[in-house]
PDB file of C-alpha atoms in Angstrom:
ATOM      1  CA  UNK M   1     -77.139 115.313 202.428  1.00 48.00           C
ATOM      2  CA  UNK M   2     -79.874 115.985 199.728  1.00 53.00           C
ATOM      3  CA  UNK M   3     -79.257 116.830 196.444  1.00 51.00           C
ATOM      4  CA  UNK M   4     -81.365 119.014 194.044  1.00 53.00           C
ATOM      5  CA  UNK M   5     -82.645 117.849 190.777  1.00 51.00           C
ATOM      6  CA  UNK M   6     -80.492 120.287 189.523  1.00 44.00           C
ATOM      7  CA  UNK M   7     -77.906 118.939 190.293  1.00 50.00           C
ATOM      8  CA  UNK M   8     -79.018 114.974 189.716  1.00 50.00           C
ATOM      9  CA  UNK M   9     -79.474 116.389 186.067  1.00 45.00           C
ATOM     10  CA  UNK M  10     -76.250 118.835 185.725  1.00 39.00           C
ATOM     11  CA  UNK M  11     -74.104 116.259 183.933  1.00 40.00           C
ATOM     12  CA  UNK M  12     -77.139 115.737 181.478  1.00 38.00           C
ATOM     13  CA  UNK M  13     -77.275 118.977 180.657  1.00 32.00           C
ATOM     14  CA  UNK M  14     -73.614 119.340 180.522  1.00 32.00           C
ATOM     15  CA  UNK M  15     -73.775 117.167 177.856  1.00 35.00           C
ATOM     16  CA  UNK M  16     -76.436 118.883 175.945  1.00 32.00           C
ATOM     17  CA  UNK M  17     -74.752 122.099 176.189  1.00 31.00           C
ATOM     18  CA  UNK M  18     -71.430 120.542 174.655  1.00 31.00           C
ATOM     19  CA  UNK M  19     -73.667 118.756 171.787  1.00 31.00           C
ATOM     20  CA  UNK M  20     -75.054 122.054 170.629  1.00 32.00           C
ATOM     21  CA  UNK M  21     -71.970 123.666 170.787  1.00 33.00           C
ATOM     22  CA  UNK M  22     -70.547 121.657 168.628  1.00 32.00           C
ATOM     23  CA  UNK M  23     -73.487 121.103 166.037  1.00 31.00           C
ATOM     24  CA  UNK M  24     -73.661 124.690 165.528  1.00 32.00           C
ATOM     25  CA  UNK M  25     -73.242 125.502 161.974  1.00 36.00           C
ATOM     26  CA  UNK M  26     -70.272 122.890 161.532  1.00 35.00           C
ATOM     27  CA  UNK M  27     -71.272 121.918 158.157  1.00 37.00           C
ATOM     28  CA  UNK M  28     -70.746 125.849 156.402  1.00 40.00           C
ATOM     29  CA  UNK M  29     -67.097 126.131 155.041  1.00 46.00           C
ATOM     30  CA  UNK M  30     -65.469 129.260 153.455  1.00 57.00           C
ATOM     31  CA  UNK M  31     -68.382 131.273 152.062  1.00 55.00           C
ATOM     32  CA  UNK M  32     -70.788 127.981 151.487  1.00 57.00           C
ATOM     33  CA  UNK M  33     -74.278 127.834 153.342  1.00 55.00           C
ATOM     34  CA  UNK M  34     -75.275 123.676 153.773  1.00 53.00           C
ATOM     35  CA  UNK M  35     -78.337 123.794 153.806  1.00 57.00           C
ATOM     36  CA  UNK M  36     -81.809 122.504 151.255  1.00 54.00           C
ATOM     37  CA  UNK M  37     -80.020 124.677 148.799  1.00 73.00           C
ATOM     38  CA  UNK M  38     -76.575 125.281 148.966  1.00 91.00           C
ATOM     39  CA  UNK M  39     -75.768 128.949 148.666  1.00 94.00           C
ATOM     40  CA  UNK M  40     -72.328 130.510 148.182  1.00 95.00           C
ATOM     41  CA  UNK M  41     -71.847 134.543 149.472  1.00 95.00           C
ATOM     42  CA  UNK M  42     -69.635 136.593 146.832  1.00 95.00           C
ATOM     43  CA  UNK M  43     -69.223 138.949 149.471  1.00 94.00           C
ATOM     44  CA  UNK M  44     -72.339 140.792 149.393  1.00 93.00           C
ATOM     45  CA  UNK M  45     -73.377 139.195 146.184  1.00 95.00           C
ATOM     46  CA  UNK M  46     -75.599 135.171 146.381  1.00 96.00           C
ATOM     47  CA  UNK M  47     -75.688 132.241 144.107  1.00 96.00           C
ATOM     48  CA  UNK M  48     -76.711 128.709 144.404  1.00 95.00           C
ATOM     49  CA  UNK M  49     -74.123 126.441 144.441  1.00 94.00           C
ATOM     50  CA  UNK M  50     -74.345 122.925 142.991  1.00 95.00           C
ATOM     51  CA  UNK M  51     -71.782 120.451 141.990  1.00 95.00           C
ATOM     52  CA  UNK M  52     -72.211 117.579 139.873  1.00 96.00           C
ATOM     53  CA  UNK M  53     -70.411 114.474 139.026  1.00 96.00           C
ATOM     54  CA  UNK M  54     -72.398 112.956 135.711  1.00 96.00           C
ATOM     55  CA  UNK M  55     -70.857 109.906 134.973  1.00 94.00           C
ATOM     56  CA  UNK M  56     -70.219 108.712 138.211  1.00 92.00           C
ATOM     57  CA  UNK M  57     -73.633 109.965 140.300  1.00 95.00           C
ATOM     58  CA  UNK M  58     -76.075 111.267 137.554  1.00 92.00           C
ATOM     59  CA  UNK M  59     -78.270 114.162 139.072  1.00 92.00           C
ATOM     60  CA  UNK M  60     -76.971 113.775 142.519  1.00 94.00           C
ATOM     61  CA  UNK M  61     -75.666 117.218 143.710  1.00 94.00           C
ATOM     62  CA  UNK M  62     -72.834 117.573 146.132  1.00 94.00           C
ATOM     63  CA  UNK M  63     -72.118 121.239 147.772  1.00 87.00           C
ATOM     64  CA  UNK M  64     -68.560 121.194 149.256  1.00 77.00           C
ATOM     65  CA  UNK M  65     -67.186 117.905 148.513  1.00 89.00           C
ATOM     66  CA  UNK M  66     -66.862 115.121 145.507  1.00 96.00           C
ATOM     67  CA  UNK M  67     -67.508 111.115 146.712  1.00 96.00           C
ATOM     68  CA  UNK M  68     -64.141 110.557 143.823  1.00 96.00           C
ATOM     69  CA  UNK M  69     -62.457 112.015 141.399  1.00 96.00           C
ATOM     70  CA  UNK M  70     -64.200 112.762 137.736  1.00 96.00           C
ATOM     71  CA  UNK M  71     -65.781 114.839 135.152  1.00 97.00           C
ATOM     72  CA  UNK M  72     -67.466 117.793 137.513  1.00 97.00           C
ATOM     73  CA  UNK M  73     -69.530 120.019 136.503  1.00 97.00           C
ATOM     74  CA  UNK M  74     -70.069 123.451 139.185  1.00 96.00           C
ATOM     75  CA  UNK M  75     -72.862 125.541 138.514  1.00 96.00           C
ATOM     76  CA  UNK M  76     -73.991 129.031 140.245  1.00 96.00           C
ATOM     77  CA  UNK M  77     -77.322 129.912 139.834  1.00 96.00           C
ATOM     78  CA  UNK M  78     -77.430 134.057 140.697  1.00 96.00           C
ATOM     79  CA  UNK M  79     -79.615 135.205 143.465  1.00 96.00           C
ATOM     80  CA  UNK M  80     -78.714 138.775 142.920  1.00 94.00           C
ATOM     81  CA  UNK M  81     -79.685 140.074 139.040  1.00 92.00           C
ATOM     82  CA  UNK M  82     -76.527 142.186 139.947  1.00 92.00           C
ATOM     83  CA  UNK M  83     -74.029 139.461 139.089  1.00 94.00           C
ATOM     84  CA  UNK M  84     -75.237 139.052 135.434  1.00 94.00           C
ATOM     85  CA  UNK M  85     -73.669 142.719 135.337  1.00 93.00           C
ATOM     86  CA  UNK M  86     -69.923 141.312 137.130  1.00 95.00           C
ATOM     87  CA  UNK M  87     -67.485 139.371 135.226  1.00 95.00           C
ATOM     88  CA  UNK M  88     -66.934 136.210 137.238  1.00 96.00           C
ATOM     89  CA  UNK M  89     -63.792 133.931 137.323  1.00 95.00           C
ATOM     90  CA  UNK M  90     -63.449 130.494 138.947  1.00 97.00           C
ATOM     91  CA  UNK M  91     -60.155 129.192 139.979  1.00 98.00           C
ATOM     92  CA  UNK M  92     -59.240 125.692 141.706  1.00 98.00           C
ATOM     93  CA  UNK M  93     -55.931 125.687 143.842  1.00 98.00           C
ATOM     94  CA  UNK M  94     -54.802 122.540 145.533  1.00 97.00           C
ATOM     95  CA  UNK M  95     -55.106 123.457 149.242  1.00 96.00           C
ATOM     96  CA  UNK M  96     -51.730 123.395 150.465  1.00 94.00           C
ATOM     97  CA  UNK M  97     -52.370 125.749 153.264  1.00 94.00           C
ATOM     98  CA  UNK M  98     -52.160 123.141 156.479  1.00 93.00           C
ATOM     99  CA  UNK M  99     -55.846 123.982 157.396  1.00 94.00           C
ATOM    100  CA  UNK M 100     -57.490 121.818 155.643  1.00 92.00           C
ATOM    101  CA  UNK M 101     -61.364 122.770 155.435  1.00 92.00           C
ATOM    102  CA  UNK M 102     -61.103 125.232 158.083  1.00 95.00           C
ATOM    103  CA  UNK M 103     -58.478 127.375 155.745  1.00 96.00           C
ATOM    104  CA  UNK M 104     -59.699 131.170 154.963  1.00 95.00           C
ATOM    105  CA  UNK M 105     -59.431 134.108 153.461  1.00 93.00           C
ATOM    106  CA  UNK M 106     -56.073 134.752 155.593  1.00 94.00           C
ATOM    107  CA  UNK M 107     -54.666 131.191 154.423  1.00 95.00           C
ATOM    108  CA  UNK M 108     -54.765 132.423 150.545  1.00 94.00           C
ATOM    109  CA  UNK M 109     -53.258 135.502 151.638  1.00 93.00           C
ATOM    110  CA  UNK M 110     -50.185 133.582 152.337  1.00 94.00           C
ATOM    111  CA  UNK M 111     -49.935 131.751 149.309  1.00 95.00           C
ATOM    112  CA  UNK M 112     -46.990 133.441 147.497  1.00 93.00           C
ATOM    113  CA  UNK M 113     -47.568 132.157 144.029  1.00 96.00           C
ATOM    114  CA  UNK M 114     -51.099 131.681 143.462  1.00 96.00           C
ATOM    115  CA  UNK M 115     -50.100 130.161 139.639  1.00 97.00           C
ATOM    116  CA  UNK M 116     -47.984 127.324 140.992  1.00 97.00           C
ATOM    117  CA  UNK M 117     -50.894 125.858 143.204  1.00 97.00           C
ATOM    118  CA  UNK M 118     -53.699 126.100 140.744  1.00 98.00           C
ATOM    119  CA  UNK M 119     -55.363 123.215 139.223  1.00 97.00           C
ATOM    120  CA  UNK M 120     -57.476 125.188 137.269  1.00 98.00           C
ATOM    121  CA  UNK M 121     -58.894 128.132 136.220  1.00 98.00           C
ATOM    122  CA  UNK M 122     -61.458 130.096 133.897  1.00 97.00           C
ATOM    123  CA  UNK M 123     -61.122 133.564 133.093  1.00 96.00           C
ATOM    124  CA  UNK M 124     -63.602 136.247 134.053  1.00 94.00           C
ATOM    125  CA  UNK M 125     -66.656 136.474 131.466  1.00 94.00           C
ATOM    126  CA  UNK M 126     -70.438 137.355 132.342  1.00 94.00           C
ATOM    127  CA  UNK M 127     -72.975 135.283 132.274  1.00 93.00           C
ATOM    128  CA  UNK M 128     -76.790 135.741 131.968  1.00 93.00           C
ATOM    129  CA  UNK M 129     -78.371 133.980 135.276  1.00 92.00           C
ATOM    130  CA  UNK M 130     -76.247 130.706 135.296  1.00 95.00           C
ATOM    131  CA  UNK M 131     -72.419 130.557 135.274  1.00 96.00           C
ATOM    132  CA  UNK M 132     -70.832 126.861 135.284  1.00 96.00           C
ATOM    133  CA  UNK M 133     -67.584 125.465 135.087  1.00 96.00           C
ATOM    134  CA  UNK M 134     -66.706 122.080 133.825  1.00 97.00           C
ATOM    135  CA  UNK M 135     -62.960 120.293 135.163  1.00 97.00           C
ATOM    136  CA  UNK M 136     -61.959 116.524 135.471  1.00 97.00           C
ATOM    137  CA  UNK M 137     -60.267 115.904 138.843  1.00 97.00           C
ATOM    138  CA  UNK M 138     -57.516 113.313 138.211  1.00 96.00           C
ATOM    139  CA  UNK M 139     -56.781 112.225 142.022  1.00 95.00           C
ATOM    140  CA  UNK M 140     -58.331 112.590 145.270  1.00 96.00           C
ATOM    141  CA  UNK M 141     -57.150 115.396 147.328  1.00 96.00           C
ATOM    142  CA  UNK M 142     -58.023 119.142 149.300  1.00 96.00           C
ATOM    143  CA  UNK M 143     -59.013 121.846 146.660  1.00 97.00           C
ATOM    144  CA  UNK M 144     -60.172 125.283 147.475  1.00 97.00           C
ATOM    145  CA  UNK M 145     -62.401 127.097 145.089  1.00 97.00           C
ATOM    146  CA  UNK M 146     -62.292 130.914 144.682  1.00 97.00           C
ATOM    147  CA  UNK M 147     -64.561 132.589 142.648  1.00 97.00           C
ATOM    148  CA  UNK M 148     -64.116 136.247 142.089  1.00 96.00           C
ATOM    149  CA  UNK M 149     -66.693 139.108 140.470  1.00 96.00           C
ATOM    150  CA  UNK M 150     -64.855 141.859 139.116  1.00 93.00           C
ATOM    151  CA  UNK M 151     -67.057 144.844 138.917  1.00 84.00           C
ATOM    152  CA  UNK M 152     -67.174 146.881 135.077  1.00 75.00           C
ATOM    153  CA  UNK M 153     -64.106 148.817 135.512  1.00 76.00           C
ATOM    154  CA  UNK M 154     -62.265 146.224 137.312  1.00 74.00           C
ATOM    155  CA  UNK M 155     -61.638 148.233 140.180  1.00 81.00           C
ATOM    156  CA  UNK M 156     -63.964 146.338 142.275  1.00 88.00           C
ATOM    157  CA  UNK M 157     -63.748 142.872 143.405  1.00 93.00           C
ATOM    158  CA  UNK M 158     -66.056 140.805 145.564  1.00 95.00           C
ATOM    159  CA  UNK M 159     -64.673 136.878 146.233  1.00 95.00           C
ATOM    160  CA  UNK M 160     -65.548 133.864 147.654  1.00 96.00           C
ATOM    161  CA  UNK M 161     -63.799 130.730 148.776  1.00 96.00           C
ATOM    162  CA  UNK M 162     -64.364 127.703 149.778  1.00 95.00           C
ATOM    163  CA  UNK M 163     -62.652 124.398 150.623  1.00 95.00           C
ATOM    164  CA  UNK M 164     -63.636 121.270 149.624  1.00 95.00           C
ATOM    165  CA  UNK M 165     -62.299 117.454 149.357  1.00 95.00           C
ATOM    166  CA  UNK M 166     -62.273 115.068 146.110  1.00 97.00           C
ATOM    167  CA  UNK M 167     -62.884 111.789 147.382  1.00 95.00           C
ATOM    168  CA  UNK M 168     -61.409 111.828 150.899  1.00 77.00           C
ATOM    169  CA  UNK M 169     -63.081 111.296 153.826  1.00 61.00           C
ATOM    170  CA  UNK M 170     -62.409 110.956 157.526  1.00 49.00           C
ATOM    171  CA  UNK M 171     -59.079 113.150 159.044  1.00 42.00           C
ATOM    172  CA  UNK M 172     -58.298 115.945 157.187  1.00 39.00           C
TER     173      UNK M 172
END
């Protein structure tokens, strides 16, 4: 019995069709594009997304995760003129949800006491163009970042989250 060279090549591109599945967007957590730039959706609303660790890596920017723990330094640059109108806060909550960097906006639903799992947090001020934020992590560990824009009257909000490790790698 003969067999095609469709099938001498099936488990080849078996394979390839597994690979791609997999390395589709895999990098993009919570509301984070990986990409030249790293670029965080406030809902509607866009900012680049930088983090820095001075003392430790100098200029190097990181977008979802910290090598160690330090001085950081997180900076949004707006995309959208629109946010220099918002007042933007930035909170830090130690991800407790079990998901690790695949938690969501559901997973902070669930947290009953926002307070008791935050590690920090800067309340909501405008800023002309750039908006940063400046905390020392202490220890390694899984953080989630929310940053919400509260439109002039407050009755508005847009938010984005994302999680992110401090000097973990590997299993999460």
């Amino acid at each position: 019995m003969r067999t095609s060279a469709i099938q001498k090549r099936l488990p080849f591109l078996l394979i390839v069709l597994v690979c791609f599945a997999f390395c589709i967007d895999v990098s993009a957590h919570g509301e984070v594009e990986d990409g030249d730039l790293c670029v965080i959706n406030i809902d509607q609303y866009r900012a680049h997304f930088k983090i820095y660790l001075p003392r430790e890596y100098r200029h190097q920017q990181f977008c979802e995760g910290l090598p160690a723990p330090g001085e950081s330094i997180f900076v949004m640059e707006y995309l959208d003129a629109d946010l220099e109108r918002l007042a933007i806060d930035f909170r830090i909550i130690r991800n407790e949800t079990g998901a690790g960097l695949l938690a969501d906006r559901e997973d902070l639903k669930a947290i009953s006491d926002i307070e008791s799992v935050t590690e920090y947090y800067k309340a909501p001020q405008k800023s002309a163009g750039v908006y940063a934020v400046l905390h020392k992590f202490e220890t390694p560990g899984a953080f989630i970042g929310i940053v919400t824009a509260l439109s002039i009257g407050g009755e508005t909000t847009h938010v984005a989250m994302f999680p992110f490790d401090v000097g973990r790698t590997g299993g999460r």
